[in-house]
Amino acid sequence: MRLEARNVSFRYDNGNRNILNHMDLTLESGERLGLAAPSGFGKTTFLKILAGYETPDEGSVYLDGKPLSAYKGYCPVQMIWQHPELAVNPRLRMGTILNEGGPVEERIIRGLGIESGWLDRYPGELSGGELQRFCIARALGSGTQFLLADEITTMLDLITQSQIWQFLGEEVGRRGLGLMVVSHSQALMERLCGRILDLEQMEG
Ligand SMILES: Nc1ncnc2c1ncn2[C@@H]1O[C@H](COP(=O)(O)OP(=O)(O)OP(=O)(O)O)[C@@H](O)[C@H]1O
């Protein structure tokens, strides 16, 4: 499959400037792409548009040539956020959160080191690293084709970071998913990604 942004421009309703100007980007299945840019430049905004959370003012996002907005139900483009505590409903138990997008395979749950004792807990009773494992698992439903990872391990300790990326690297490779990595760590992107783009140099 192919995920494409064509001529995408965007400004927040309450903003006084365009965040993105005429951006083009193509991500193929099986490809691993890093996205770099200075803080506040619009990396998260771009990922939100690519995952269908925001609608561009100009241009469109396409999946295999069909507008992303035409896909109903589970979105084949899944985003994982920097702050897992903001990406979960604090009133739901983790077992419910895990399956919000549909059933998650046991292999994924095990691979991410999710312990069965965590499933009955509420988000406030887990650490950031534990929560992020759930958010990653939830994003890996069987319908996922592209995974957009926005600084997903920045807040975590080094051991958790390395476990998560080890698992994700294998999982993405096994399923031939397209992966986009936003990180301030150039070293991480160089290790994971076949190609690194600088958002600053991409504006059309
Ligand atoms: N919901 C919003 N409403 C208005 N402005 C916003 C909103 N979200 C982000 N912005 C602004 O848009 C710009 C780009 O933000 P964005 O989070 O996309 O950048 P980023 O490159 O991901 O930054 P960082 O590396 O710090 O995470 C920033 O100036 C930010 O303040």
Coordinates of C-alpha atoms and ligand atoms in Angstrom, one line a residue:
M1 CA 0.0 0.0 0.0
R2 CA 1.0 3.6 -0.3
L3 CA 0.2 6.5 2.0
E4 CA 0.5 9.9 0.4
A5 CA 0.2 13.5 1.4
R6 CA -0.3 15.7 -1.7
N7 CA 0.1 19.5 -1.5
V8 CA -1.0 19.6 2.2
S9 CA -1.3 23.0 3.8
F10 CA -2.7 23.5 7.3
R11 CA -3.4 26.2 9.9
Y12 CA -5.1 25.8 13.3
D13 CA -8.4 27.6 13.6
N14 CA -7.0 29.7 16.4
G15 CA -3.6 30.1 14.8
N16 CA -2.2 33.1 13.0
R17 CA 0.1 31.3 10.7
N18 CA 0.2 28.3 8.4
I19 CA 1.9 25.4 10.1
L20 CA 2.4 23.3 6.9
N21 CA 2.8 24.7 3.4
H22 CA 2.3 22.6 0.3
M23 CA 3.7 19.4 1.8
D24 CA 4.2 16.2 -0.3
L25 CA 5.1 12.9 1.2
T26 CA 4.9 9.3 0.2
L27 CA 5.3 6.3 2.5
E28 CA 5.2 2.8 1.1
S29 CA 4.4 -0.4 2.9
G30 CA 7.5 -1.9 4.4
E31 CA 9.3 1.5 4.4
R32 CA 10.7 3.1 7.5
L33 CA 10.9 6.8 7.4
G34 CA 12.2 9.3 10.0
L35 CA 10.9 12.8 10.2
A36 CA 13.1 15.5 11.7
A37 CA 12.5 19.2 12.3
P38 CA 13.0 21.8 15.0
S39 CA 10.7 21.8 18.0
G40 CA 7.3 23.4 17.2
F41 CA 7.8 23.1 13.4
G42 CA 4.7 20.9 12.8
K43 CA 5.8 17.3 13.0
T44 CA 3.0 16.2 15.3
T45 CA 0.5 18.3 13.2
F46 CA 1.7 16.5 10.1
L47 CA 1.3 13.1 11.7
K48 CA -2.2 14.0 12.9
I49 CA -3.2 14.9 9.3
L50 CA -1.7 11.7 7.9
A51 CA -3.7 9.7 10.5
G52 CA -6.9 11.6 9.7
Y53 CA -7.2 13.4 13.1
E54 CA -7.0 16.8 11.3
T55 CA -8.2 17.8 7.9
P56 CA -5.9 19.9 5.8
D57 CA -7.0 23.3 4.5
E58 CA -5.5 22.5 1.1
G59 CA -4.5 19.2 -0.4
S60 CA -5.4 15.7 0.8
V61 CA -4.1 12.4 2.2
Y62 CA -4.5 9.3 0.1
L63 CA -4.2 5.6 0.8
D64 CA -3.6 3.7 -2.4
G65 CA -5.0 6.7 -4.3
K66 CA -8.2 6.8 -2.3
P67 CA -8.8 9.7 0.1
L68 CA -8.1 8.6 3.7
S69 CA -11.5 10.2 4.7
A70 CA -13.3 7.7 2.5
Y71 CA -12.1 4.8 4.8
K72 CA -14.7 4.0 7.4
G73 CA -14.3 2.1 10.6
Y74 CA -10.8 1.1 11.9
C75 CA -8.2 3.5 10.3
P76 CA -5.4 1.6 8.5
V77 CA -3.1 4.5 9.5
Q78 CA -2.6 4.4 13.3
M79 CA -0.8 7.0 15.3
I80 CA 1.0 6.5 18.7
W81 CA 1.3 9.6 20.8
Q82 CA 4.1 11.0 22.9
H83 CA 2.1 11.2 26.1
P84 CA 0.2 7.9 26.6
E85 CA -1.6 9.3 29.6
L86 CA -3.4 11.7 27.3
A87 CA -4.3 9.0 24.8
V88 CA -6.4 6.8 27.1
N89 CA -9.7 7.2 28.9
P90 CA -8.9 7.4 32.6
R91 CA -12.3 5.9 33.5
L92 CA -11.7 2.6 31.6
R93 CA -9.8 -0.4 32.8
M94 CA -6.7 -1.3 30.8
G95 CA -8.3 -4.5 29.5
T96 CA -11.0 -2.4 27.8
I97 CA -8.6 0.2 26.5
L98 CA -6.4 -2.5 25.0
N99 CA -9.2 -3.8 22.8
E100 CA -10.8 -0.5 21.8
G101 CA -9.8 -0.9 18.2
G102 CA -10.6 -4.6 18.1
P103 CA -9.0 -7.7 19.5
V104 CA -5.2 -7.6 19.9
E105 CA -3.2 -10.7 19.2
E106 CA -1.7 -12.5 22.2
R107 CA 1.7 -12.4 20.5
I108 CA 1.7 -8.6 20.6
I109 CA 0.6 -8.5 24.2
R110 CA 3.4 -10.9 25.2
G111 CA 5.9 -9.2 22.9
L112 CA 5.3 -5.8 24.6
G113 CA 5.7 -7.3 28.0
I114 CA 2.1 -6.5 29.1
E115 CA 1.4 -8.4 32.3
S116 CA -2.1 -9.9 32.9
G117 CA -2.3 -8.3 36.3
W118 CA -2.3 -4.8 34.6
L119 CA -5.5 -5.5 32.7
D120 CA -7.8 -4.9 35.7
R121 CA -6.1 -1.6 36.5
Y122 CA -7.0 2.0 35.6
P123 CA -4.6 4.2 33.6
G124 CA -3.7 6.2 36.7
E125 CA -2.4 3.0 38.3
L126 CA 0.3 2.3 35.7
S127 CA 3.6 4.0 34.9
G128 CA 4.2 5.9 31.6
G129 CA 6.1 3.0 30.1
E130 CA 3.4 0.5 31.1
L131 CA 0.7 2.7 29.6
Q132 CA 2.7 3.2 26.4
R133 CA 2.9 -0.5 25.9
F134 CA -0.9 -0.6 25.9
C135 CA -1.2 2.3 23.4
I136 CA 1.3 0.6 21.1
A137 CA -0.6 -2.7 21.3
R138 CA -3.9 -1.0 20.6
A139 CA -2.5 0.6 17.5
L140 CA -1.4 -2.8 16.1
G141 CA -4.8 -4.2 15.3
S142 CA -5.0 -6.5 12.3
G143 CA -6.2 -3.7 10.1
T144 CA -3.2 -1.5 10.6
Q145 CA -1.1 -0.9 7.5
F146 CA 0.9 2.2 8.6
L147 CA 2.2 3.2 12.0
L148 CA 3.1 6.8 12.9
A149 CA 5.2 7.0 16.0
D150 CA 5.4 10.5 17.5
E151 CA 8.2 10.6 20.1
I152 CA 6.8 7.5 21.6
T153 CA 9.7 6.6 23.9
T154 CA 11.1 10.0 24.7
M155 CA 9.7 10.0 28.3
L156 CA 10.8 6.4 29.0
D157 CA 13.9 4.9 30.6
L158 CA 16.5 3.4 28.3
I159 CA 15.7 -0.2 29.0
T160 CA 12.0 0.3 28.2
Q161 CA 12.9 2.3 25.1
S162 CA 15.1 -0.4 23.8
Q163 CA 12.5 -3.2 24.5
I164 CA 9.8 -1.3 22.7
W165 CA 11.9 -0.5 19.6
Q166 CA 13.2 -4.1 19.5
F167 CA 9.6 -5.3 19.4
L168 CA 8.3 -2.7 17.0
G169 CA 11.2 -3.3 14.6
E170 CA 10.4 -7.0 14.4
E171 CA 6.6 -6.5 14.3
V172 CA 6.7 -3.9 11.5
G173 CA 9.1 -6.1 9.5
R174 CA 7.0 -9.3 10.0
R175 CA 3.8 -7.6 8.8
G176 CA 5.4 -5.4 6.2
L177 CA 3.9 -2.2 7.7
G178 CA 5.0 1.3 6.8
L179 CA 6.6 3.1 9.7
M180 CA 7.1 6.8 10.3
V181 CA 9.2 7.8 13.2
V182 CA 9.3 11.3 14.7
S183 CA 12.1 11.7 17.2
H184 CA 14.6 14.3 18.4
S185 CA 17.1 11.4 18.5
Q186 CA 19.0 11.4 15.2
A187 CA 20.7 8.2 16.4
L188 CA 17.4 6.4 16.9
M189 CA 16.1 7.4 13.5
E190 CA 19.4 6.4 11.8
R191 CA 19.2 3.0 13.5
L192 CA 15.6 2.4 12.6
C193 CA 14.9 4.2 9.4
G194 CA 15.9 3.7 5.8
R195 CA 15.3 7.3 5.0
I196 CA 15.2 10.5 7.1
L197 CA 13.3 13.6 5.9
D198 CA 13.8 17.1 7.2
L199 CA 10.4 18.9 7.3
E200 CA 12.1 22.3 7.0
Q201 CA 13.4 21.4 3.6
M202 CA 10.2 19.8 2.3
E203 CA 8.0 22.8 2.0
G204 CA 6.8 23.4 -1.5
Ligands
LIG1 N1 -4.3 22.5 18.8 C1 -3.5 23.5 18.5 N2 -4.0 24.8 18.3 C2 -3.2 25.8 17.9 N3 -1.9 25.7 17.7 C3 -1.4 24.5 17.9 C4 -2.1 23.4 18.3 N4 -1.3 22.3 18.3 C5 -0.1 22.8 18.0 N5 -0.1 24.1 17.7 C6 1.0 24.9 17.3 O1 1.5 24.4 16.0 C7 2.9 24.5 15.9 C8 3.4 23.1 15.5 O2 3.1 22.2 16.6 P1 3.5 20.7 16.5 O3 3.2 20.1 17.8 O4 3.0 20.1 15.3 O5 5.1 20.8 16.3 P2 6.2 19.7 16.6 O6 7.2 19.9 15.5 O7 5.6 18.3 16.7 O8 6.9 20.1 17.9 P3 7.7 19.3 19.1 O9 8.9 18.8 18.4 O10 8.0 20.4 20.1 O11 6.8 18.2 19.5 C9 3.4 25.0 17.2 O12 3.7 26.4 17.1 C10 2.3 24.8 18.2 O13 2.2 25.7 19.2

